[in-house]
Structure formats: structure tokens, C-alpha cells
Coordinates of C-alpha atoms in Angstrom, one line a residue:
Chain A
M1 CA -10.2 23.7 20.5
S2 CA -9.9 22.7 24.1
K3 CA -8.4 26.0 25.3
E4 CA -10.2 29.3 26.0
S5 CA -10.6 31.4 22.8
T6 CA -8.3 34.5 22.6
Y7 CA -10.1 35.9 19.5
I8 CA -11.2 39.5 19.6
P9 CA -13.2 40.7 16.6
R10 CA -11.5 43.8 15.1
N11 CA -14.6 45.6 13.8
G12 CA -18.4 45.5 13.7
F13 CA -18.6 43.2 10.7
A14 CA -16.2 40.7 12.3
K15 CA -18.3 40.7 15.4
W16 CA -21.5 40.3 13.4
F17 CA -19.9 37.4 11.4
D18 CA -18.5 35.8 14.6
Q19 CA -21.9 35.5 16.2
R20 CA -23.3 33.8 13.1
L21 CA -20.3 31.6 12.0
P22 CA -17.2 31.6 14.2
L23 CA -14.9 30.6 11.4
P24 CA -12.4 33.4 11.8
R25 CA -12.3 32.6 15.5
M26 CA -11.6 28.9 14.8
L27 CA -8.8 29.8 12.4
H28 CA -7.4 32.4 14.9
D29 CA -7.4 30.0 17.8
N30 CA -6.1 27.0 15.8
I31 CA -3.6 28.6 13.5
S32 CA -2.4 32.1 14.3
A33 CA -2.6 32.0 18.1
F34 CA -2.3 28.2 18.7
P35 CA 0.2 27.8 21.6
T36 CA 3.1 25.6 20.3
P37 CA 6.0 24.4 22.4
R38 CA 8.9 26.8 21.9
N39 CA 11.5 24.1 21.3
L40 CA 10.2 22.3 18.1
N41 CA 13.0 21.5 15.7
Y42 CA 12.9 21.1 11.9
W43 CA 11.8 17.5 12.1
Y44 CA 8.5 18.9 13.3
T45 CA 7.9 20.9 10.1
F46 CA 6.9 17.8 8.1
G47 CA 3.3 18.0 9.2
G48 CA 3.0 21.2 7.3
I49 CA 4.9 19.8 4.3
L50 CA 2.5 16.8 4.2
T51 CA -0.5 19.1 4.1
F52 CA 1.2 20.9 1.2
C53 CA 1.8 17.5 -0.5
L54 CA -1.9 16.5 -0.1
V55 CA -3.1 19.7 -1.6
T56 CA -0.6 19.4 -4.5
Q57 CA -1.7 15.9 -5.3
I58 CA -5.4 16.9 -5.2
V59 CA -4.9 20.0 -7.5
T60 CA -2.7 18.2 -10.1
G61 CA -4.9 15.1 -9.9
I62 CA -8.1 17.1 -10.7
V63 CA -6.3 18.7 -13.7
L64 CA -5.0 15.3 -14.9
A65 CA -8.5 13.8 -14.7
M66 CA -9.7 16.5 -17.2
H67 CA -7.4 14.9 -19.9
Y68 CA -7.1 11.3 -18.8
T69 CA -9.3 8.5 -20.2
A70 CA -10.1 5.6 -17.9
D71 CA -10.5 2.9 -20.5
A72 CA -8.2 -0.1 -21.1
G73 CA -7.9 0.7 -24.8
L74 CA -7.3 4.4 -24.4
A75 CA -5.7 5.0 -21.0
F76 CA -2.1 4.5 -22.1
A77 CA -2.5 6.8 -25.1
S78 CA -4.3 9.5 -23.1
V79 CA -1.3 9.7 -20.7
E80 CA 1.0 10.2 -23.7
H81 CA -1.5 12.8 -25.0
I82 CA -1.1 14.6 -21.7
M83 CA 2.7 14.4 -22.0
R84 CA 2.8 15.6 -25.6
N85 CA -0.2 17.7 -26.5
V86 CA -1.8 19.2 -23.4
N87 CA -0.3 22.6 -22.5
Y88 CA 2.0 22.0 -19.6
G89 CA 0.6 18.5 -19.4
W90 CA 4.2 17.1 -18.9
L91 CA 4.7 19.4 -16.0
I92 CA 1.4 18.6 -14.3
R93 CA 1.9 14.9 -14.7
Y94 CA 5.5 15.0 -13.4
I95 CA 4.4 17.0 -10.4
H96 CA 1.7 14.4 -9.7
A97 CA 4.0 11.4 -10.2
V98 CA 7.0 12.8 -8.4
G99 CA 4.6 14.3 -5.8
A100 CA 3.6 10.8 -4.8
S101 CA 7.2 9.9 -4.0
M102 CA 7.7 13.2 -2.2
F103 CA 4.5 12.6 -0.2
F104 CA 5.9 9.2 1.0
L105 CA 9.3 10.7 1.7
A106 CA 7.7 13.3 3.9
V107 CA 5.4 10.8 5.6
Y108 CA 8.3 8.5 6.5
V109 CA 10.3 11.4 8.0
H110 CA 7.1 12.3 9.9
M111 CA 6.6 8.8 11.2
F112 CA 10.2 8.2 12.2
R113 CA 10.2 11.5 14.0
G114 CA 7.1 10.3 16.0
L115 CA 8.9 7.1 16.8
Y116 CA 12.1 9.0 18.0
Y117 CA 10.3 11.5 20.2
G118 CA 7.7 9.1 21.5
S119 CA 4.9 11.2 20.0
Y120 CA 2.5 8.1 20.1
K121 CA 2.5 8.0 23.9
A122 CA -0.3 9.1 26.2
P123 CA -2.2 11.3 25.6
R124 CA -1.5 11.1 21.8
E125 CA -2.5 7.5 21.1
I126 CA -5.5 8.5 18.9
L127 CA -3.4 11.1 17.1
W128 CA -0.9 8.3 16.2
I129 CA -3.6 5.8 15.2
L130 CA -5.2 8.4 12.9
G131 CA -1.8 8.9 11.4
V132 CA -1.4 5.2 10.7
I133 CA -4.9 5.2 9.1
I134 CA -3.8 8.1 6.8
Y135 CA -0.7 6.2 5.9
L136 CA -2.7 3.1 5.0
L137 CA -5.1 5.2 2.9
M138 CA -2.1 6.8 1.2
V139 CA -0.7 3.3 0.3
I140 CA -4.0 2.2 -1.2
T141 CA -4.4 5.5 -3.1
A142 CA -0.9 5.4 -4.5
F143 CA -1.3 1.8 -5.6
M144 CA -4.5 2.6 -7.5
G145 CA -2.9 5.7 -9.0
Y146 CA 0.0 3.7 -10.3
V147 CA -2.4 1.4 -12.2
L148 CA -4.0 4.2 -14.2
P149 CA -1.3 4.8 -16.9
W150 CA -2.0 1.2 -17.9
G151 CA 1.7 0.3 -18.5
Q152 CA 3.2 -3.1 -17.9
M153 CA 4.1 -2.3 -14.3
S154 CA 0.6 -0.9 -13.7
F155 CA -1.0 -4.0 -15.0
W156 CA 1.2 -6.6 -13.4
G157 CA 1.5 -4.7 -10.1
A158 CA -2.3 -4.6 -10.0
T159 CA -2.4 -8.4 -10.8
V160 CA 0.1 -9.3 -8.1
I161 CA -1.5 -7.1 -5.4
T162 CA -5.1 -8.1 -6.1
N163 CA -4.0 -11.7 -6.1
L164 CA -3.0 -11.3 -2.5
F165 CA -6.7 -11.5 -1.6
S166 CA -6.9 -14.9 -3.3
V167 CA -5.2 -16.5 -0.3
I168 CA -8.3 -15.9 1.9
P169 CA -9.7 -19.4 2.5
V170 CA -12.9 -20.4 0.7
V171 CA -14.0 -16.9 -0.6
G172 CA -10.6 -15.8 -1.9
T173 CA -11.4 -16.3 -5.6
T174 CA -14.8 -14.8 -5.3
I175 CA -13.3 -11.7 -3.7
T176 CA -10.6 -11.2 -6.3
E177 CA -13.1 -11.6 -9.1
W178 CA -15.3 -9.1 -7.4
L179 CA -12.3 -6.7 -7.1
W180 CA -11.5 -7.2 -10.8
G181 CA -15.1 -7.2 -12.1
G182 CA -14.0 -10.1 -14.4
F183 CA -11.6 -13.0 -14.4
A184 CA -8.5 -11.0 -14.6
V185 CA -7.4 -7.4 -14.3
D186 CA -9.1 -5.6 -17.2
N187 CA -11.1 -2.6 -18.3
A188 CA -13.6 -2.9 -15.4
T189 CA -10.7 -3.0 -12.9
L190 CA -9.1 0.1 -14.4
K191 CA -12.4 2.1 -14.3
R192 CA -13.1 1.3 -10.7
F193 CA -9.5 2.1 -9.7
F194 CA -9.8 5.5 -11.3
S195 CA -13.1 6.2 -9.5
L196 CA -11.6 5.2 -6.2
H197 CA -8.3 6.9 -6.8
Y198 CA -10.3 10.1 -7.2
L199 CA -12.3 9.5 -4.1
M200 CA -9.6 8.5 -1.6
P201 CA -7.7 11.7 -1.4
F202 CA -10.8 13.3 0.0
M203 CA -11.1 10.5 2.5
I204 CA -7.5 11.2 3.5
F205 CA -8.4 14.9 3.8
G206 CA -11.2 14.0 6.2
V207 CA -8.9 11.9 8.4
V208 CA -6.2 14.7 8.2
I209 CA -8.8 17.1 9.8
L210 CA -9.4 14.6 12.6
H211 CA -5.6 14.2 12.9
I212 CA -5.1 17.9 13.3
W213 CA -8.1 18.2 15.6
S214 CA -6.7 15.5 17.9
L215 CA -3.3 17.3 17.7
H216 CA -4.9 20.5 18.8
V217 CA -6.7 18.8 21.8
T218 CA -3.5 17.2 23.1
G219 CA -1.0 19.9 21.9
N220 CA 2.3 19.2 20.1
N221 CA 4.8 16.8 21.6
N222 CA 8.3 18.3 21.5
P223 CA 11.9 17.1 21.3
V224 CA 12.4 16.9 25.1
G225 CA 9.0 15.1 25.5
V226 CA 8.0 17.1 28.6
S227 CA 4.5 18.3 28.6
V228 CA 3.8 22.1 28.3
K229 CA 3.4 23.4 31.9
D230 CA 2.8 27.1 31.6
K231 CA 2.6 29.9 29.1
Q232 CA 6.4 30.4 29.1
D233 CA 6.8 27.0 27.4
T234 CA 4.9 28.0 24.3
V235 CA 4.9 30.5 21.5
P236 CA 2.0 31.4 19.2
F237 CA 2.0 29.3 16.0
A238 CA 2.2 32.5 13.9
P239 CA 4.6 33.9 13.1
Y240 CA 7.1 31.5 14.9
Y241 CA 6.1 28.3 13.2
T242 CA 4.6 29.6 10.1
V243 CA 8.0 31.0 9.2
K244 CA 9.9 27.8 10.4
D245 CA 7.5 25.6 8.3
A246 CA 7.9 27.9 5.3
L247 CA 11.6 27.7 5.3
S248 CA 11.5 23.9 5.6
L249 CA 8.9 23.8 2.8
V250 CA 11.1 25.8 0.5
C251 CA 14.0 23.4 1.1
F252 CA 11.7 20.5 0.4
L253 CA 10.5 22.1 -2.8
I254 CA 14.0 22.5 -4.0
L255 CA 14.4 18.7 -3.9
F256 CA 10.9 18.3 -5.3
A257 CA 11.8 20.6 -8.2
W258 CA 15.1 18.9 -8.9
F259 CA 13.2 15.6 -9.5
I260 CA 10.5 17.2 -11.6
F261 CA 12.8 19.2 -13.9
F262 CA 16.0 17.1 -13.9
N263 CA 15.1 13.5 -13.2
P264 CA 11.3 12.9 -13.3
N265 CA 11.5 9.2 -14.2
I266 CA 14.3 8.1 -11.9
L267 CA 11.8 7.0 -9.2
G268 CA 9.6 5.1 -11.7
H269 CA 10.2 2.0 -13.8
T270 CA 10.9 2.1 -17.5
D271 CA 8.6 -0.9 -18.1
N272 CA 5.6 1.3 -17.4
Y273 CA 6.3 3.1 -20.7
I274 CA 5.3 -0.2 -22.4
M275 CA 1.5 -0.6 -22.8
A276 CA -0.1 -3.3 -20.6
D277 CA -0.1 -6.7 -22.1
P278 CA -2.1 -9.4 -20.3
L279 CA -0.1 -12.2 -21.9
V280 CA 3.4 -11.1 -21.1
T281 CA 4.8 -10.6 -17.6
P282 CA 7.9 -8.3 -17.3
A283 CA 11.0 -10.1 -16.0
H284 CA 11.1 -8.2 -12.7
I285 CA 8.0 -6.8 -11.0
V286 CA 8.8 -4.3 -8.3
P287 CA 6.5 -1.8 -6.6
E288 CA 7.5 1.9 -6.3
W289 CA 10.3 2.5 -3.9
Y290 CA 8.1 3.5 -1.0
L291 CA 6.5 0.1 -0.8
L292 CA 9.6 -2.0 -1.2
P293 CA 10.1 -2.8 2.5
F294 CA 6.7 -4.4 2.6
Y295 CA 7.4 -6.3 -0.6
A296 CA 10.6 -7.7 0.9
I297 CA 8.5 -8.9 3.9
L298 CA 5.9 -10.5 1.6
R299 CA 8.6 -12.4 -0.3
A300 CA 10.6 -13.4 2.8
I301 CA 8.0 -15.8 4.0
P302 CA 8.0 -19.2 2.1
S303 CA 4.2 -19.6 2.3
K304 CA 1.7 -17.6 0.2
L305 CA -0.8 -17.1 3.0
G306 CA 1.9 -16.6 5.6
G307 CA 3.6 -13.9 3.4
V308 CA 0.3 -12.0 3.1
L309 CA -0.5 -12.2 6.8
V310 CA 3.0 -11.2 7.9
M311 CA 3.0 -8.2 5.5
G312 CA -0.4 -7.1 6.9
A313 CA 0.9 -7.5 10.4
A314 CA 3.9 -5.2 9.5
I315 CA 1.4 -2.4 9.2
A316 CA -1.1 -3.6 11.8
V317 CA 1.7 -3.6 14.5
L318 CA 2.0 0.2 14.1
F319 CA -1.6 0.6 15.5
I320 CA -0.6 -0.9 18.8
V321 CA 2.8 0.8 19.2
P322 CA 1.4 3.2 21.9
W323 CA 0.8 0.1 24.1
L324 CA 3.9 -1.8 23.1
D325 CA 6.3 0.9 24.4
T326 CA 6.2 0.5 28.2
S327 CA 8.6 3.4 28.9
K328 CA 7.1 6.5 30.6
V329 CA 9.7 8.7 29.0
R330 CA 8.7 10.1 25.7
S331 CA 11.8 11.4 24.0
A332 CA 14.6 9.1 22.9
T333 CA 17.0 11.9 23.9
F334 CA 16.7 10.7 27.5
R335 CA 16.6 7.0 26.6
P336 CA 20.2 5.8 26.0
L337 CA 19.2 2.3 25.0
Y338 CA 16.1 3.0 23.0
K339 CA 18.0 5.6 21.0
Q340 CA 20.5 2.9 19.8
F341 CA 17.7 0.4 19.0
Y342 CA 15.9 3.2 17.1
W343 CA 18.8 3.7 14.7
I344 CA 19.2 -0.1 14.2
F345 CA 15.5 -0.2 13.4
L346 CA 15.8 2.6 10.9
V347 CA 18.7 0.9 9.2
N348 CA 16.8 -2.3 9.2
C349 CA 13.9 -0.6 7.4
I350 CA 16.2 0.8 4.7
A351 CA 17.8 -2.6 4.3
L352 CA 14.3 -4.1 3.8
G353 CA 13.7 -1.5 1.1
Y354 CA 16.9 -2.5 -0.7
L355 CA 16.1 -6.2 -0.4
G356 CA 12.6 -5.6 -1.8
S357 CA 14.2 -4.4 -5.0
Q358 CA 16.3 -7.5 -5.4
N359 CA 15.5 -11.0 -6.6
P360 CA 14.5 -13.1 -3.5
E361 CA 17.2 -15.7 -4.0
G362 CA 20.3 -16.9 -2.1
L363 CA 21.8 -14.4 0.3
F364 CA 19.1 -11.8 -0.5
L365 CA 16.4 -14.2 0.7
V366 CA 18.3 -15.0 3.9
A367 CA 18.9 -11.3 4.6
S368 CA 15.3 -10.4 4.0
R369 CA 14.2 -13.1 6.5
I370 CA 16.6 -11.8 9.1
C371 CA 15.4 -8.2 8.5
T372 CA 11.7 -9.2 8.6
A373 CA 12.3 -11.0 11.9
Y374 CA 14.1 -8.0 13.3
Y375 CA 11.3 -5.7 12.2
F376 CA 8.9 -7.5 14.5
I377 CA 11.4 -8.1 17.2
H378 CA 11.9 -4.4 17.5
F379 CA 8.2 -3.8 18.1
L380 CA 7.1 -6.9 20.0
I381 CA 10.2 -7.5 22.1
V382 CA 12.6 -4.6 22.2
M383 CA 9.9 -1.9 22.8
P384 CA 8.2 -3.6 25.7
V385 CA 11.4 -4.9 27.4
L386 CA 13.4 -1.7 27.1
G387 CA 10.8 0.3 29.1
L388 CA 11.3 -2.2 32.0
I389 CA 15.1 -2.5 32.1
E390 CA 16.3 0.9 30.8
K391 CA 17.4 3.6 33.2
P392 CA 16.5 6.9 31.5
R393 CA 18.7 10.0 31.9
P394 CA 17.4 12.8 34.1
I395 CA 14.5 14.6 32.4
P396 CA 14.3 18.5 32.5
E397 CA 11.7 20.0 34.7
S398 CA 10.2 22.0 31.9
I399 CA 10.5 22.9 28.2
T400 CA 11.8 26.4 29.1
K401 CA 14.4 25.0 31.5
A402 CA 15.7 22.6 28.8
V403 CA 15.9 25.5 26.3
L404 CA 17.7 27.8 28.7
E405 CA 20.2 25.0 29.7
K406 CA 21.0 24.4 26.1
L407 CA 21.5 28.1 25.6
E408 CA 23.8 28.3 28.6
I409 CA 26.0 25.5 27.4
K410 CA 26.2 27.1 24.0
N411 CA 27.1 30.5 25.5
S412 CA 29.8 29.1 27.7
K413 CA 31.3 27.2 24.8
E414 CA 31.5 30.4 22.8
E415 CA 33.1 32.2 25.7
A416 CA 35.7 29.5 26.0
K417 CA 36.4 29.9 22.3
A418 CA 36.8 33.7 22.6
Chain B
M1 CA -30.2 0.5 34.4
S2 CA -31.1 -2.6 36.5
K3 CA -34.4 -1.1 37.4
K4 CA -35.3 -0.6 33.8
D5 CA -34.3 -4.1 32.8
T6 CA -36.9 -5.7 35.1
K7 CA -39.7 -3.7 33.5
E8 CA -42.0 -5.2 30.9
P9 CA -41.1 -4.0 27.4
S10 CA -43.4 -1.2 26.4
R11 CA -45.1 -0.5 23.1
R12 CA -42.5 2.2 22.6
D13 CA -39.6 -0.4 22.9
F14 CA -41.3 -2.6 20.3
I15 CA -41.8 0.3 17.9
F16 CA -38.1 1.3 18.4
L17 CA -36.9 -2.2 17.6
A18 CA -39.2 -2.7 14.7
T19 CA -38.2 0.6 13.1
G20 CA -34.6 -0.1 13.5
A21 CA -34.9 -3.6 12.0
F22 CA -36.9 -2.1 9.1
A23 CA -34.3 0.5 8.4
A24 CA -31.5 -2.1 8.6
A25 CA -33.2 -4.4 6.1
G26 CA -33.8 -1.4 3.8
A27 CA -30.2 -0.4 4.0
A28 CA -29.0 -3.9 3.2
S29 CA -31.3 -4.2 0.2
V30 CA -29.9 -1.0 -1.2
A31 CA -26.3 -2.0 -0.3
W32 CA -26.4 -5.3 -2.2
P33 CA -26.8 -3.8 -5.7
I34 CA -24.0 -1.4 -5.0
V35 CA -21.7 -4.3 -4.0
D36 CA -22.9 -6.6 -6.7
Q37 CA -22.3 -4.2 -9.6
M38 CA -18.6 -4.8 -9.1
N39 CA -18.9 -8.5 -9.9
P40 CA -18.1 -9.7 -13.5
D41 CA -20.7 -8.2 -15.8
A42 CA -22.6 -9.8 -18.7
T43 CA -20.0 -9.0 -21.3
A44 CA -17.3 -10.6 -19.1
L45 CA -19.4 -13.7 -18.6
A46 CA -20.3 -13.9 -22.3
L47 CA -16.7 -14.4 -23.3
S48 CA -16.4 -17.5 -21.2
K49 CA -16.3 -20.0 -24.2
I50 CA -13.8 -19.9 -27.1
E51 CA -12.8 -22.3 -29.9
V52 CA -9.2 -22.6 -30.9
D53 CA -7.8 -24.0 -34.2
I54 CA -4.9 -26.3 -33.4
S55 CA -4.2 -27.8 -36.8
Q56 CA -1.0 -25.8 -37.3
I57 CA 0.7 -26.8 -34.1
E58 CA 3.6 -29.3 -34.5
R59 CA 4.9 -31.4 -31.7
G60 CA 7.1 -29.4 -29.3
Q61 CA 5.3 -26.2 -30.1
S62 CA 3.0 -24.1 -28.0
I63 CA 0.5 -21.3 -28.5
T64 CA -1.0 -18.9 -26.0
V65 CA -4.6 -17.8 -26.4
K66 CA -6.7 -15.4 -24.4
W67 CA -9.7 -16.7 -22.5
R68 CA -11.6 -14.7 -20.0
G69 CA -8.8 -12.1 -20.1
K70 CA -6.3 -14.7 -19.0
P71 CA -3.6 -16.5 -21.1
V72 CA -4.2 -20.2 -21.8
F73 CA -1.2 -22.3 -22.8
I74 CA -1.8 -25.0 -25.4
R75 CA 1.2 -27.3 -25.8
R76 CA 1.6 -30.3 -28.1
R77 CA 4.2 -32.2 -26.1
T78 CA 7.2 -34.2 -27.3
D79 CA 7.6 -37.8 -26.3
E80 CA 10.5 -36.8 -24.1
E81 CA 8.3 -34.3 -22.2
I82 CA 5.6 -36.9 -21.8
Q83 CA 8.0 -39.4 -20.4
M84 CA 9.5 -36.9 -18.0
A85 CA 6.0 -36.0 -16.7
S86 CA 4.9 -39.7 -16.4
R87 CA 8.0 -40.8 -14.5
V88 CA 7.3 -38.6 -11.5
D89 CA 5.9 -40.2 -8.3
V90 CA 2.6 -38.4 -7.6
N91 CA 3.2 -38.7 -3.8
S92 CA 6.4 -36.7 -4.1
L93 CA 4.6 -33.6 -5.7
P94 CA 4.0 -30.5 -3.6
D95 CA 0.4 -30.5 -4.9
G96 CA -1.1 -33.9 -5.4
N97 CA -4.3 -32.6 -6.9
A98 CA -4.9 -32.6 -10.7
R99 CA -6.5 -29.2 -10.6
N100 CA -8.4 -30.3 -13.6
Y101 CA -11.9 -28.8 -14.0
N102 CA -12.8 -31.6 -16.4
L103 CA -12.4 -34.2 -13.6
T104 CA -13.7 -34.6 -10.1
A105 CA -12.1 -32.3 -7.6
D106 CA -10.2 -35.0 -5.8
S107 CA -8.4 -36.4 -8.9
S108 CA -4.7 -37.0 -8.3
A109 CA -2.0 -35.1 -10.2
T110 CA -0.9 -38.0 -12.6
D111 CA 0.1 -37.1 -16.1
E112 CA -3.0 -38.8 -17.4
N113 CA -5.2 -36.5 -15.3
R114 CA -3.3 -33.5 -16.6
A115 CA -3.3 -34.1 -20.3
L116 CA -6.4 -33.5 -22.5
D117 CA -6.2 -36.5 -24.8
D118 CA -5.5 -40.2 -24.3
N119 CA -2.1 -40.0 -26.1
K120 CA -1.2 -37.3 -23.5
E121 CA 0.1 -35.2 -26.4
W122 CA -2.0 -32.1 -25.6
L123 CA -1.7 -30.0 -22.5
V124 CA -4.2 -27.2 -22.1
M125 CA -3.8 -25.0 -19.0
V126 CA -4.4 -21.5 -17.6
G127 CA -1.1 -19.7 -17.9
V128 CA -1.4 -17.9 -14.7
C129 CA 1.1 -18.7 -11.9
T130 CA -0.9 -19.9 -8.9
H131 CA 1.2 -17.8 -6.6
L132 CA 0.4 -14.2 -7.4
G133 CA -0.9 -14.3 -11.0
C134 CA 2.1 -13.7 -13.2
V135 CA 2.4 -15.4 -16.6
P136 CA 5.2 -18.1 -16.4
K137 CA 7.9 -18.2 -19.1
G138 CA 8.3 -21.3 -21.2
Q139 CA 6.0 -20.8 -24.2
S140 CA 8.7 -19.4 -26.5
L141 CA 11.7 -21.3 -27.7
G142 CA 14.3 -19.0 -26.0
D143 CA 12.4 -18.9 -22.7
A144 CA 13.8 -20.1 -19.3
K145 CA 11.8 -23.3 -18.6
G146 CA 12.9 -23.8 -15.0
D147 CA 14.6 -26.7 -13.3
Y148 CA 11.9 -29.2 -14.5
G149 CA 11.8 -28.3 -18.2
G150 CA 8.3 -26.9 -18.2
W151 CA 7.5 -23.4 -17.2
Y152 CA 9.2 -20.9 -14.9
C153 CA 7.6 -17.9 -13.2
P154 CA 10.1 -15.0 -13.1
C155 CA 8.2 -13.0 -10.5
H156 CA 8.9 -15.0 -7.5
G157 CA 10.7 -18.1 -8.8
S158 CA 8.1 -20.9 -9.2
H159 CA 9.2 -23.9 -11.3
Y160 CA 6.6 -26.0 -13.1
D161 CA 7.3 -29.4 -14.8
T162 CA 6.3 -30.5 -18.3
A163 CA 2.8 -31.3 -17.1
G164 CA 2.4 -27.8 -15.5
R165 CA 2.7 -29.1 -12.0
I166 CA 4.4 -27.0 -9.3
R167 CA 7.7 -28.5 -8.3
K168 CA 9.6 -25.7 -6.6
G169 CA 9.0 -22.2 -5.4
P170 CA 6.4 -20.2 -3.5
A171 CA 3.3 -21.3 -5.5
A172 CA 1.2 -23.9 -3.7
K173 CA -0.9 -25.3 -6.6
N174 CA -0.5 -26.8 -10.0
L175 CA -1.5 -24.7 -13.0
D176 CA -5.2 -24.8 -13.5
I177 CA -6.7 -26.9 -16.3
P178 CA -9.8 -25.3 -17.6
V179 CA -12.9 -27.1 -18.9
A180 CA -11.8 -28.0 -22.4
E181 CA -12.7 -30.6 -25.1
F182 CA -11.9 -31.6 -28.7
V183 CA -14.7 -30.4 -31.0
N184 CA -13.0 -32.3 -33.8
D185 CA -9.4 -33.2 -34.6
N186 CA -8.5 -29.6 -35.4
V187 CA -10.5 -27.6 -32.9
I188 CA -10.4 -27.4 -29.1
R189 CA -13.2 -25.6 -27.2
I190 CA -12.2 -24.0 -23.9
G191 CA -14.8 -23.0 -21.3

């Protein structure tokens, strides 16, 4: 969008159309001919995978809405109706339910890739912030979707999460009753969650367009983190990256299909196959796996208001990451210290996820407090300080040079073997 | 800019501001119904009073009834439970407020201020944990009742005593006591 157009209409009709609506030109410049760094690895294919996930969720969701009934008395039975009576209903519902997990799996890979290669650094701050907004919208959408089957986990998950708002001083109760449309989670709550769950994917779609627009203004970051300097550094998106994205997507779909066809319920919770009962709370309330780290943070803080604030801060801190990282070097490949802290941080996040699934007592509680503290230490102390004290390794002059050097090393190794 | 600031406001400036203010007021007046429609509706408000028959409840037994979509615990306490609750020093409680909507907002959390009747036999409270809204265990005979013999919330580990007061765990407040009264010896009205 910021570059000169390379589109040449092939025939008279194309020329006529281009002068009236340059849609083919936009697609040509931004998809087929879009100059992309030549050294992107497979971690860079998750943007495409995520687009696929969004479309899958929207398509299956629209179909499910044709058979689902958003009513506290009927919702649970209508989901069973989809599973038992609707043609291929079981398949469509499992794609949608497993699809949510796969969507989060892909988004976490995508985010951690950005953290490793410094994709949030200038000039990509807005690109990163838009990504965090998409993630936040995804969390809200997934939470509302989980309420719709109206099982025990749906109901009590909704109760616990909406009660988070009650910690707001003075107006807390008013806000929670406004969210519920009553004095507890009930029919009114279910209906509005359904309406918003249908709306939000389209909001996500809108922000995704802004995200891609911003990406196409700044251009892709790449594994060496050096900006594109001349034409030699790039290849056209098609066919180079369409093929690479396609291969990656197929591998992703194999895992996706394994869950759908062999273990569709492993990521869910059995309690959600019991209909919602407002008078009985299940023994263990846990969110879906992709929200467990935040749940661990919420429960690590011994005060109610504090827990909610710290959990909010855990997402809010992502917005300012571009300004917390003081290093001018983008890629962790050339940052010997940051690279180590990056892996510690990743392990810390996985540990938080595990702790979120356990009862917050004894050693688990101590561990979740340590991990919560480290989560913030990484962003607020490690990131700013490392940029000041770390001595980065020499950075390649250009993408092409980095690629050729790698090739030379590979060739000489092969020669030595021969 | 500075040159413009010193000028007298023109009629055009006035019209611009007046039009903007008019549009803003119009937008706000349309926005309010869209916000307010989400508040509890007439059917939710209509269910705000119930009457409960308590004639079948023996001492040491509890029942759970639904009021405004929430569980309400009604317990007829044993002498032992009443003694346990009365012995506690109010100043040592995490929440010293009675949280009783039948009393003034600053009433202290004594057992007298928690129980419904003068004999302190009847305890009526909203069975919703004041932490994040789970229903505490302790109504059924086999339930875990926590370290203080009252109720225990399994979600995040809050312990309530035999007067429904928070003693240990992440919850900050005692269980709420709703507006309630005896209609006669056998019926309690809640709400």
C-alpha cells in the first residue's frame, strides 16, 4: 500500500474495471506481488494460519447459530440436538470447539515469535498493539462462546468472571447487575452473550484488516531483524510464501483433525456436559487451557481487588512492550542475554498455565506467586535493563548477506563431510 | 493559530458549537435506552419477594431456596453452632460489619446481628461467596464445612463460620443477609 503499484491489467476488461474499482490491483500488490523478506522461517507462517482459524470459526459459528437456541431452558438441549440430530452437527460443533483451542495455540505461537524476533520494535509498534487488541477481543469472544452450551462450567465460569467487575469501588454491583440483566447469571445473560459472541468475530475481522494494513506499510520483520534494504532482500509473496504458508497450514490441520476426530473433548471439561444449576457449584472451576496462566495470576494475589488489577495488568503490559524493550537490536539471534531470558519467560508462562489448573494451596500457591512476580519482572525490569547492559553480537549488513553466509557455512560443512 | 485566537468569536463559531452540542445531546439521549435495556427487566424485578414455608425444618437442618436467581441458605442452628458463633470476638473478624440488610449499614457482625430471630436459631443468608460468586458447600450433611464448622467455598478456599461470617480465605465480606421477616411462625418472607 505504501509502495508503487506493479499491477498491469491483462486485457481491456481488466483495464476498464481497474479504472472504476482497483480491487484486482489491491489484491495483486498486497498478495501476489507483495515484496516479502526472503529469509522468513516457518514461525512466520502462523499469520496465515490465524486467518484460516478466524474464517473457520466464523463459518462453523454461523452454521451452529442456525440450530442453536439461546434460552436458558433450551440452550443445553439444543446443543445436544446439534450433536445427535443435525446432519454432521457433531462435526461442525467439534470443529468450532476444537477450533477455539487451535486458534489460541496459533496466536500464542505468533505472539512468542514476535517476542523472539523483536517484531514489536520501531516501526512496528502499531502493528503489535493491534495484535494485542485482537488477542483481547479473542479472549472475550472465547469466554462468551464457552457460556453458550449452558453447562455447569459455562454457568460458573460466567459467574466468576462477571463477578470480577464487582470489585470496582462504589459502582461494582451496579455494573455486574447491568452485565447480567438480573441479580445473577441467567437467561438475560445468556441471550446477550450469544448476541455479542456473534458480533465480536466481525470486530476481530475488522482489526485484522488494520493489522494486515499496518504490516503492509512497514513490511515484514524477519529472523535476522535487519530491515529490507534493496530488491535482492525480498521475494514476491506468491508463489514463495503462499506455498510455505500452505505447507505449514496442512501440518497444522493434521493436528487440528486429530483433535476433532480422535479426542474432541480432551481440551474441554466433563462438567460442561451437566446442565447449568444455579444452586450447585462444581468442585473445581477452571477456565479453558488457554486462559489458565491469567487464572493463576488472579488467584496468586491474596486480595480480591488486587488479583483483578494484577490480572488486567498482565495483559495491559503487552501494550507497552515496544517501549519497555530498550535494545535497538530486533532479533534475539544477536542478543545472547535476551535469548536466555526469553526461554525462561516462556517456561514461566507454561508453569503459570499448569498452576492455574491446580488448587491454589500450599506449594502451588507459593509457586504461582513466584511465577506471577517473574512475569512482571521480565517485562518491567529484564527488558529495559538488558537493552542497556547487553553487548549484542555483530549484525549482518543485509538480509541477503545473512542468507548467503548461512548457505556458505552449510556448503562447507557438506564438503567436509564428503 | 495565535492570530485566530485573538479574534472575536464569529457567528459561524457559535453555530458550529451549538450544532455540535445539539448532536452530542441527541446522541446521548439515544445511547441511554441502548445501555439501560441491559439492566434487570420488569420480570427480574417482579421476582424480588418470595415466601418460604419453614415448618418442616428441624434443628441442625438447612434448606436452599432460589431468590432473584440466587441461592438463599435457611438454617435452623443447633445450640452448639449458636454458642460457637457467639463466643467469637467481633474485633478479631476479617469483616466486622453485619452485612445485614435488615439493620443499619454500620451494624457490627455480632451473632445477634446475623441471626433472624431473638433466639438466634434461624440464619437466613444469600448463599453466594462474596469472593467471586460461587455457592459455598455446607448445606448438605456430607459437605465440607470448612475450618469453622459453617460453610466452605471450594472455588478459591474461603471459610465461613456458623454465622456465615468470613474467617479465612480470599473473600473479603461476610455472606449477605437479605431483607427477611417472619410472616408467622411457619413462613419467612425474603425480599
